Amino acid sequence: MSKTDAKNFVVEPNGTIGVLGGGQLGRMLATAAAELGLKTIIYCPEDKAPAFDVASDHIVASYTDETALKKLAAAADAITYEFENVPVEAVNFLTANGAIVRPGAKALSMAQDRLFEKEFVNKIGAATAAFHPVDDLAALKTGLEKVGRPAILKTRRLGYDGKGQTRITADDADLSTAFEKAIEFAWAEVGAAPSILEGFVPFTCEISIIGARGADGDVKLYDPAENVHKSGILATSSVPAKVSDETADKARAVARKMLDELDYVGVIGVEFFVLESGDVIVNEYAPRVHNSGHWTQNACAVSQFEQHIRAVAGWPLGDPARHSNAVMENLIGDDVHQWRTLAAEPQTCVHLYGKRDARAGRKMGHVTRLKTR
Ligand SMILES: Nc1ncnc2c1ncn2[C@@H]1O[C@H](COP(=O)(O)OP(=O)(O)O)[C@@H](O)[C@H]1O
Ligand SMILES: [Mg+2]
């Protein structure tokens, strides 16, 4: 099939998927691709990346290196990304050089800016936290009047794992010196970068939907996972989530709408806050496989990684049904040193990412405990 017929383009077995980004998500995508008889070529700026160990080939180059990007476009039948801060220009350049990139630039660019992301979510009729764009201290004050306190100030771009955000509490009396100091501190905390102020959502729990849309428009959604964050980093994802069927359906409906509106091809991760009322509020989405979907590797016939590769390759999507309850726990920093104990636990699937230094806050691996009994 010709690449000019982008909608119907299929990567046949033995074909090659290019992946922008070489972290653990790229590593698990490459493993899933290999299971389907597909090769992977990883493209990333780091010269030792977790995905290299298991991929067929790799290119080490910056995302702005046009010669290297052309090489990738020529080597891969279809290209995807595992990292949402890949410059949109790289994706546009690849597409202009005849490559099929799934998901495309629209989903990527929207997810890179928290303001555009929230505006998009509201436009399709889904709720977000109250928000206000902040470009200076005056806008921060106006924003606080609008969204109330407590509030969270987040940089519009490049935040992850709770980085690039700071909380403004409700304690400081209005217009007191303490209040002035608190907001100046918050503004400095985000590096005076273009930001967004969000009202604090009094959620009862956080859930996420991992969804996929095929090139043919078929949508498959996994069961919602219940997520617990510690210090802004995902700690555990559990299925089933302790939410009503109505709440799960509301979240599924939003994820489906997002996939369709973005004309999306691939796996998406949508994070939600659940309110006391059972309503859901979109926190953010990731245009890629998502940490809160790692449980699908062991609790579903088709994991989120295989599902993403199927979508990118133009294959039929797989069944997202869950055959087991599960709790996924991230191994962060020193946690990874428990590997021996974890490996000896019954019904526990250990996944390590091959990273050398167990630095604090670094995702080193995860375990998924199946709860079949
Ligand atoms: N508006 C909010 N109200 C309440 N909690 C929030 C809000 N925004 C973020 N959080 C908490 O911080 C976590 C990380 O924030 P998030 O916006 O998802 O950033 P990141 O991109 O770093 O994952 C969320 O999962 C949630 O626990
Ligand atoms: Mg998040």
GROMACS .gro file of C-alpha atoms and ligand atoms in nm:
model
  401
    1MET     CA    1   0.000   0.000   0.000
    2SER     CA    2   0.131   0.344  -0.086
    3LYS     CA    3   0.231   0.587   0.186
    4THR     CA    4   0.037   0.856   0.003
    5ASP     CA    5  -0.279   0.675   0.113
    6ALA     CA    6  -0.197   0.759   0.477
    7LYS     CA    7  -0.536   0.660   0.616
    8ASN     CA    8  -0.517   0.302   0.491
    9PHE     CA    9  -0.143   0.251   0.521
   10VAL     CA   10  -0.047  -0.083   0.679
   11VAL     CA   11   0.293  -0.199   0.806
   12GLU     CA   12   0.316  -0.568   0.721
   13PRO     CA   13   0.502  -0.820   0.942
   14ASN     CA   14   0.882  -0.767   0.917
   15GLY     CA   15   0.821  -0.398   0.858
   16THR     CA   16   0.979  -0.128   1.076
   17ILE     CA   17   0.826   0.111   1.327
   18GLY     CA   18   1.028   0.424   1.411
   19VAL     CA   19   0.998   0.552   1.768
   20LEU     CA   20   1.092   0.905   1.872
   21GLY     CA   21   1.218   0.876   2.229
   22GLY     CA   22   1.423   0.599   2.388
   23GLY     CA   23   1.299   0.568   2.746
   24GLN     CA   24   1.117   0.282   2.915
   25LEU     CA   25   0.803   0.343   2.711
   26GLY     CA   26   1.004   0.304   2.389
   27ARG     CA   27   1.162  -0.008   2.535
   28MET     CA   28   0.825  -0.168   2.607
   29LEU     CA   29   0.690  -0.060   2.267
   30ALA     CA   30   0.989  -0.222   2.097
   31THR     CA   31   0.935  -0.547   2.289
   32ALA     CA   32   0.567  -0.550   2.193
   33ALA     CA   33   0.652  -0.479   1.828
   34ALA     CA   34   0.898  -0.771   1.824
   35GLU     CA   35   0.621  -1.004   1.947
   36LEU     CA   36   0.423  -0.906   1.638
   37GLY     CA   37   0.715  -0.970   1.404
   38LEU     CA   38   0.785  -0.600   1.356
   39LYS     CA   39   1.120  -0.427   1.385
   40THR     CA   40   1.181  -0.099   1.563
   41ILE     CA   41   1.424   0.183   1.512
   42ILE     CA   42   1.462   0.414   1.811
   43TYR     CA   43   1.551   0.781   1.759
   44CYS     CA   44   1.667   0.988   2.055
   45PRO     CA   45   1.939   1.232   2.160
   46GLU     CA   46   2.080   1.020   2.446
   47ASP     CA   47   2.361   0.784   2.353
   48LYS     CA   48   2.261   0.519   2.608
   49ALA     CA   49   1.886   0.483   2.619
   50PRO     CA   50   1.678   0.204   2.781
   51ALA     CA   51   1.507   0.120   2.450
   52PHE     CA   52   1.832   0.046   2.261
   53ASP     CA   53   1.877  -0.289   2.443
   54VAL     CA   54   1.567  -0.438   2.283
   55ALA     CA   55   1.519  -0.249   1.954
   56SER     CA   56   1.638  -0.360   1.611
   57ASP     CA   57   1.829  -0.038   1.549
   58HIS     CA   58   1.873   0.316   1.676
   59ILE     CA   59   1.975   0.664   1.569
   60VAL     CA   60   2.136   0.901   1.821
   61ALA     CA   61   2.064   1.257   1.713
   62SER     CA   62   1.886   1.569   1.827
   63TYR     CA   63   1.521   1.621   1.734
   64THR     CA   64   1.627   1.913   1.515
   65ASP     CA   65   1.885   1.720   1.310
   66GLU     CA   66   1.725   1.718   0.964
   67THR     CA   67   1.975   1.476   0.811
   68ALA     CA   68   1.911   1.223   1.087
   69LEU     CA   69   1.534   1.275   1.072
   70LYS     CA   70   1.547   1.206   0.696
   71LYS     CA   71   1.737   0.886   0.770
   72LEU     CA   72   1.459   0.782   1.010
   73ALA     CA   73   1.188   0.870   0.757
   74ALA     CA   74   1.364   0.648   0.501
   75ALA     CA   75   1.426   0.357   0.742
   76ALA     CA   76   1.083   0.334   0.906
   77ASP     CA   77   0.753   0.233   0.748
   78ALA     CA   78   0.558   0.423   1.014
   79ILE     CA   79   0.674   0.643   1.299
   80THR     CA   80   0.541   0.715   1.648
   81TYR     CA   81   0.662   0.886   1.966
   82GLU     CA   82   0.690   0.778   2.328
   83PHE     CA   83   0.777   1.120   2.466
   84GLU     CA   84   0.533   1.409   2.448
   85ASN     CA   85   0.795   1.680   2.440
   86VAL     CA   86   0.931   1.580   2.100
   87PRO     CA   87   0.929   1.911   1.908
   88VAL     CA   88   0.622   1.933   1.684
   89GLU     CA   89   0.857   2.062   1.411
   90ALA     CA   90   1.029   1.721   1.406
   91VAL     CA   91   0.695   1.549   1.341
   92ASN     CA   92   0.604   1.803   1.073
   93PHE     CA   93   0.944   1.760   0.909
   94LEU     CA   94   0.906   1.381   0.905
   95THR     CA   95   0.559   1.407   0.754
   96ALA     CA   96   0.686   1.654   0.491
   97ASN     CA   97   0.952   1.396   0.405
   98GLY     CA   98   0.695   1.131   0.326
   99ALA     CA   99   0.673   0.960   0.666
  100ILE     CA  100   0.353   0.837   0.826
  101VAL     CA  101   0.350   0.963   1.186
  102ARG     CA  102   0.083   0.825   1.418
  103PRO     CA  103  -0.058   0.993   1.627
  104GLY     CA  104  -0.008   1.311   1.426
  105ALA     CA  105   0.111   1.661   1.513
  106LYS     CA  106  -0.227   1.791   1.635
  107ALA     CA  107  -0.257   1.561   1.937
  108LEU     CA  108   0.109   1.621   2.018
  109SER     CA  109   0.104   2.001   2.003
  110MET     CA  110  -0.216   2.026   2.208
  111ALA     CA  111  -0.075   1.802   2.482
  112GLN     CA  112   0.244   2.010   2.503
  113ASP     CA  113   0.066   2.320   2.628
  114ARG     CA  114  -0.157   2.295   2.934
  115LEU     CA  115  -0.357   2.601   2.825
  116PHE     CA  116  -0.439   2.470   2.475
  117GLU     CA  117  -0.507   2.128   2.626
  118LYS     CA  118  -0.766   2.262   2.871
  119GLU     CA  119  -0.930   2.481   2.606
  120PHE     CA  120  -0.960   2.177   2.381
  121VAL     CA  121  -1.113   1.965   2.659
  122ASN     CA  122  -1.370   2.234   2.736
  123LYS     CA  123  -1.445   2.278   2.364
  124ILE     CA  124  -1.545   1.914   2.332
  125GLY     CA  125  -1.781   1.953   2.628
  126ALA     CA  126  -1.574   1.796   2.906
  127ALA     CA  127  -1.493   1.963   3.239
  128THR     CA  128  -1.152   2.080   3.362
  129ALA     CA  129  -1.044   2.256   3.681
  130ALA     CA  130  -1.107   2.632   3.673
  131PHE     CA  131  -0.802   2.788   3.509
  132HIS     CA  132  -0.644   3.117   3.419
  133PRO     CA  133  -0.340   3.182   3.196
  134VAL     CA  134  -0.055   3.349   3.386
  135ASP     CA  135   0.220   3.547   3.214
  136ASP     CA  136   0.310   3.779   3.502
  137LEU     CA  137   0.243   3.851   3.870
  138ALA     CA  138  -0.062   4.066   3.792
  139ALA     CA  139  -0.223   3.779   3.601
  140LEU     CA  140  -0.142   3.548   3.891
  141LYS     CA  141  -0.336   3.777   4.129
  142THR     CA  142  -0.631   3.801   3.890
  143GLY     CA  143  -0.618   3.424   3.848
  144LEU     CA  144  -0.632   3.366   4.223
  145GLU     CA  145  -0.945   3.582   4.245
  146LYS     CA  146  -1.097   3.374   3.967
  147VAL     CA  147  -1.005   3.018   4.068
  148GLY     CA  148  -0.984   3.067   4.447
  149ARG     CA  149  -0.743   2.901   4.688
  150PRO     CA  150  -0.587   2.655   4.726
  151ALA     CA  151  -0.461   2.666   4.369
  152ILE     CA  152  -0.183   2.510   4.165
  153LEU     CA  153   0.045   2.709   3.938
  154LYS     CA  154   0.189   2.498   3.654
  155THR     CA  155   0.417   2.586   3.366
  156ARG     CA  156   0.225   2.555   3.039
  157ARG     CA  157   0.503   2.349   2.882
  158LEU     CA  158   0.754   2.078   2.974
  159GLY     CA  159   0.615   1.974   3.315
  160TYR     CA  160   0.610   1.607   3.412
  161ASP     CA  161   0.602   1.392   3.728
  162GLY     CA  162   0.487   1.696   3.927
  163LYS     CA  163   0.783   1.908   3.807
  164GLY     CA  164   0.717   2.268   3.702
  165GLN     CA  165   0.431   2.315   3.943
  166THR     CA  166   0.374   2.468   4.285
  167ARG     CA  167   0.082   2.501   4.523
  168ILE     CA  168  -0.059   2.821   4.668
  169THR     CA  169  -0.239   2.745   4.992
  170ALA     CA  170  -0.548   2.899   5.145
  171ASP     CA  171  -0.378   3.012   5.469
  172ASP     CA  172  -0.232   3.346   5.371
  173ALA     CA  173  -0.461   3.639   5.445
  174ASP     CA  174  -0.557   3.838   5.137
  175LEU     CA  175  -0.327   4.123   5.044
  176SER     CA  176  -0.112   4.071   5.353
  177THR     CA  177   0.266   4.072   5.322
  178ALA     CA  178   0.258   3.694   5.360
  179PHE     CA  179   0.024   3.665   5.063
  180GLU     CA  180   0.242   3.891   4.846
  181LYS     CA  181   0.546   3.684   4.942
  182ALA     CA  182   0.364   3.358   4.874
  183ILE     CA  183   0.267   3.453   4.521
  184GLU     CA  184   0.609   3.597   4.441
  185PHE     CA  185   0.757   3.271   4.565
  186ALA     CA  186   0.515   3.066   4.352
  187TRP     CA  187   0.598   3.273   4.043
  188ALA     CA  188   0.970   3.220   4.105
  189GLU     CA  189   0.908   2.847   4.160
  190VAL     CA  190   0.779   2.810   3.803
  191GLY     CA  191   1.075   3.013   3.675
  192ALA     CA  192   0.848   3.303   3.570
  193ALA     CA  193   0.763   3.092   3.265
  194PRO     CA  194   0.426   3.116   3.084
  195SER     CA  195   0.198   2.925   3.319
  196ILE     CA  196  -0.154   2.832   3.402
  197LEU     CA  197  -0.322   2.867   3.741
  198GLU     CA  198  -0.563   2.589   3.828
  199GLY     CA  199  -0.817   2.574   4.106
  200PHE     CA  200  -0.751   2.283   4.338
  201VAL     CA  201  -0.995   2.000   4.266
  202PRO     CA  202  -1.122   1.831   4.584
  203PHE     CA  203  -1.117   1.487   4.425
  204THR     CA  204  -1.220   1.164   4.599
  205CYS     CA  205  -0.982   0.971   4.373
  206GLU     CA  206  -0.790   0.990   4.048
  207ILE     CA  207  -0.854   0.754   3.758
  208SER     CA  208  -0.726   0.722   3.404
  209ILE     CA  209  -0.853   0.570   3.084
  210ILE     CA  210  -0.611   0.412   2.842
  211GLY     CA  211  -0.780   0.419   2.504
  212ALA     CA  212  -0.682   0.339   2.149
  213ARG     CA  213  -0.807   0.438   1.808
  214GLY     CA  214  -0.715   0.248   1.496
  215ALA     CA  215  -0.644   0.396   1.156
  216ASP     CA  216  -0.994   0.278   1.057
  217GLY     CA  217  -1.153   0.477   1.342
  218ASP     CA  218  -1.220   0.176   1.563
  219VAL     CA  219  -1.196   0.267   1.934
  220LYS     CA  220  -1.104   0.029   2.217
  221LEU     CA  221  -1.093   0.139   2.582
  222TYR     CA  222  -0.938  -0.039   2.878
  223ASP     CA  223  -1.104  -0.040   3.219
  224PRO     CA  224  -1.030   0.271   3.426
  225ALA     CA  225  -0.738   0.241   3.667
  226GLU     CA  226  -0.734   0.413   4.004
  227ASN     CA  227  -0.413   0.609   4.047
  228VAL     CA  228  -0.231   0.722   4.358
  229HIS     CA  229   0.044   0.984   4.324
  230LYS     CA  230   0.319   1.052   4.576
  231SER     CA  231   0.514   1.377   4.547
  232GLY     CA  232   0.353   1.432   4.206
  233ILE     CA  233   0.480   1.096   4.072
  234LEU     CA  234   0.251   0.802   4.000
  235ALA     CA  235   0.295   0.544   4.276
  236THR     CA  236   0.027   0.282   4.206
  237SER     CA  237  -0.244   0.205   3.949
  238SER     CA  238  -0.514  -0.044   4.050
  239VAL     CA  239  -0.787  -0.222   3.858
  240PRO     CA  240  -1.073  -0.228   3.912
  241ALA     CA  241  -1.095   0.134   4.022
  242LYS     CA  242  -1.331   0.187   4.314
  243VAL     CA  243  -1.576   0.398   4.115
  244SER     CA  244  -1.935   0.336   4.003
  245ASP     CA  245  -2.016   0.205   3.655
  246GLU     CA  246  -2.170   0.546   3.578
  247THR     CA  247  -1.844   0.723   3.664
  248ALA     CA  248  -1.642   0.475   3.458
  249ASP     CA  249  -1.879   0.529   3.165
  250LYS     CA  250  -1.848   0.908   3.193
  251ALA     CA  251  -1.469   0.882   3.177
  252ARG     CA  252  -1.486   0.638   2.886
  253ALA     CA  253  -1.718   0.871   2.694
  254VAL     CA  254  -1.474   1.163   2.734
  255ALA     CA  255  -1.177   0.952   2.622
  256ARG     CA  256  -1.370   0.831   2.316
  257LYS     CA  257  -1.470   1.187   2.225
  258MET     CA  258  -1.109   1.304   2.256
  259LEU     CA  259  -0.985   1.023   2.030
  260ASP     CA  260  -1.246   1.100   1.766
  261GLU     CA  261  -1.205   1.479   1.780
  262LEU     CA  262  -0.828   1.450   1.743
  263ASP     CA  263  -0.868   1.200   1.456
  264TYR     CA  264  -0.624   1.006   1.667
  265VAL     CA  265  -0.434   0.692   1.573
  266GLY     CA  266  -0.263   0.512   1.861
  267VAL     CA  267  -0.294   0.484   2.238
  268ILE     CA  268  -0.385   0.781   2.456
  269GLY     CA  269  -0.380   0.814   2.837
  270VAL     CA  270  -0.644   1.044   2.987
  271GLU     CA  271  -0.617   1.139   3.356
  272PHE     CA  272  -0.929   1.233   3.552
  273PHE     CA  273  -1.024   1.362   3.895
  274VAL     CA  274  -1.338   1.199   4.038
  275LEU     CA  275  -1.566   1.421   4.245
  276GLU     CA  276  -1.786   1.326   4.539
  277SER     CA  277  -2.085   1.354   4.300
  278GLY     CA  278  -1.935   1.084   4.077
  279ASP     CA  279  -1.866   1.337   3.799
  280VAL     CA  280  -1.527   1.340   3.630
  281ILE     CA  281  -1.293   1.629   3.554
  282VAL     CA  282  -1.014   1.593   3.298
  283ASN     CA  283  -0.671   1.664   3.447
  284GLU     CA  284  -0.455   1.607   3.140
  285TYR     CA  285  -0.391   1.366   2.856
  286ALA     CA  286  -0.077   1.205   2.722
  287PRO     CA  287  -0.059   1.134   2.346
  288ARG     CA  288   0.123   0.807   2.404
  289VAL     CA  289   0.127   0.490   2.610
  290HIS     CA  290   0.093   0.585   2.975
  291ASN     CA  291   0.242   0.474   3.307
  292SER     CA  292  -0.106   0.412   3.448
  293GLY     CA  293  -0.161   0.153   3.172
  294HIS     CA  294   0.133  -0.073   3.253
  295TRP     CA  295  -0.101  -0.319   3.432
  296THR     CA  296  -0.240  -0.413   3.087
  297GLN     CA  297   0.086  -0.600   3.014
  298ASN     CA  298  -0.009  -0.874   3.256
  299ALA     CA  299  -0.385  -0.839   3.310
  300CYS     CA  300  -0.505  -0.819   2.947
  301ALA     CA  301  -0.459  -1.034   2.638
  302VAL     CA  302  -0.337  -0.728   2.446
  303SER     CA  303  -0.129  -0.471   2.638
  304GLN     CA  304  -0.136  -0.097   2.577
  305PHE     CA  305   0.206  -0.135   2.410
  306GLU     CA  306   0.088  -0.397   2.162
  307GLN     CA  307  -0.232  -0.198   2.110
  308HIS     CA  308  -0.031   0.113   2.022
  309ILE     CA  309   0.191  -0.077   1.779
  310ARG     CA  310  -0.117  -0.233   1.618
  311ALA     CA  311  -0.272   0.112   1.571
  312VAL     CA  312   0.049   0.267   1.437
  313ALA     CA  313   0.096  -0.028   1.199
  314GLY     CA  314  -0.264   0.000   1.076
  315TRP     CA  315  -0.359  -0.342   1.214
  316PRO     CA  316  -0.694  -0.429   1.373
  317LEU     CA  317  -0.698  -0.331   1.740
  318GLY     CA  318  -0.692  -0.604   2.002
  319ASP     CA  319  -0.940  -0.691   2.276
  320PRO     CA  320  -0.885  -0.467   2.581
  321ALA     CA  321  -1.075  -0.700   2.818
  322ARG     CA  322  -0.915  -0.760   3.157
  323HIS     CA  323  -0.869  -1.118   3.279
  324SER     CA  324  -0.739  -1.033   3.625
  325ASN     CA  325  -0.753  -0.767   3.892
  326ALA     CA  326  -0.414  -0.602   3.928
  327VAL     CA  327  -0.210  -0.345   4.115
  328MET     CA  328   0.085  -0.187   3.936
  329GLU     CA  329   0.348  -0.030   4.160
  330ASN     CA  330   0.626   0.190   4.026
  331LEU     CA  331   0.981   0.122   4.140
  332ILE     CA  332   1.126   0.467   4.190
  333GLY     CA  333   1.491   0.532   4.272
  334ASP     CA  334   1.616   0.289   4.536
  335ASP     CA  335   1.295   0.081   4.525
  336VAL     CA  336   1.457  -0.113   4.242
  337HIS     CA  337   1.706  -0.268   4.484
  338GLN     CA  338   1.420  -0.484   4.614
  339TRP     CA  339   1.416  -0.676   4.286
  340ARG     CA  340   1.520  -1.003   4.445
  341THR     CA  341   1.237  -1.002   4.700
  342LEU     CA  342   0.986  -0.890   4.438
  343ALA     CA  343   1.097  -1.157   4.194
  344ALA     CA  344   1.025  -1.422   4.459
  345GLU     CA  345   0.668  -1.298   4.525
  346PRO     CA  346   0.385  -1.512   4.383
  347GLN     CA  347   0.164  -1.362   4.109
  348THR     CA  348   0.403  -1.070   4.072
  349CYS     CA  349   0.536  -0.962   3.734
  350VAL     CA  350   0.864  -0.770   3.752
  351HIS     CA  351   0.957  -0.521   3.481
  352LEU     CA  352   1.293  -0.342   3.497
  353TYR     CA  353   1.403  -0.075   3.253
  354GLY     CA  354   1.777  -0.139   3.235
  355LYS     CA  355   1.870   0.202   3.375
  356ARG     CA  356   2.207   0.212   3.550
  357ASP     CA  357   2.176   0.484   3.815
  358ALA     CA  358   1.891   0.455   4.064
  359ARG     CA  359   1.862   0.831   4.113
  360ALA     CA  360   1.592   0.964   4.349
  361GLY     CA  361   1.262   1.019   4.166
  362ARG     CA  362   1.375   0.819   3.860
  363LYS     CA  363   1.140   0.551   3.729
  364MET     CA  364   1.354   0.234   3.735
  365GLY     CA  365   1.088  -0.032   3.680
  366HIS     CA  366   0.748  -0.148   3.797
  367VAL     CA  367   0.580  -0.458   3.933
  368THR     CA  368   0.229  -0.572   3.856
  369ARG     CA  369   0.067  -0.791   4.118
  370LEU     CA  370  -0.213  -0.999   3.974
  371LYS     CA  371  -0.507  -1.063   4.205
  372THR     CA  372  -0.671  -1.368   4.060
  373ARG     CA  373  -0.755  -1.524   4.396
  374LIG     N1  374  -0.595   2.114   3.987
  374LIG     C1  375  -0.558   2.014   4.068
  374LIG     N2  376  -0.632   1.984   4.179
  374LIG     C2  377  -0.592   1.884   4.262
  374LIG     N3  378  -0.482   1.810   4.245
  374LIG     C3  379  -0.405   1.833   4.136
  374LIG     C4  380  -0.439   1.937   4.041
  374LIG     N4  381  -0.347   1.937   3.945
  374LIG     C5  382  -0.259   1.839   3.976
  374LIG     N5  383  -0.292   1.777   4.091
  374LIG     C6  384  -0.220   1.663   4.151
  374LIG     O1  385  -0.085   1.660   4.105
  374LIG     C7  386  -0.063   1.545   4.020
  374LIG     C8  387   0.030   1.581   3.904
  374LIG     O2  388  -0.026   1.686   3.829
  374LIG     P1  389  -0.035   1.681   3.668
  374LIG     O3  390  -0.103   1.805   3.622
  374LIG     O4  391  -0.096   1.552   3.627
  374LIG     O5  392   0.116   1.695   3.628
  374LIG     P2  393   0.220   1.598   3.558
  374LIG     O6  394   0.222   1.643   3.416
  374LIG     O7  395   0.346   1.625   3.630
  374LIG     O8  396   0.167   1.456   3.571
  374LIG     C9  397  -0.203   1.503   3.977
  374LIG     O9  398  -0.208   1.367   3.939
  374LIG    C10  399  -0.282   1.533   4.105
  374LIG    O10  400  -0.258   1.434   4.204
  375MG      MG  401  -0.024   1.383   3.529
   0.00000   0.00000   0.00000
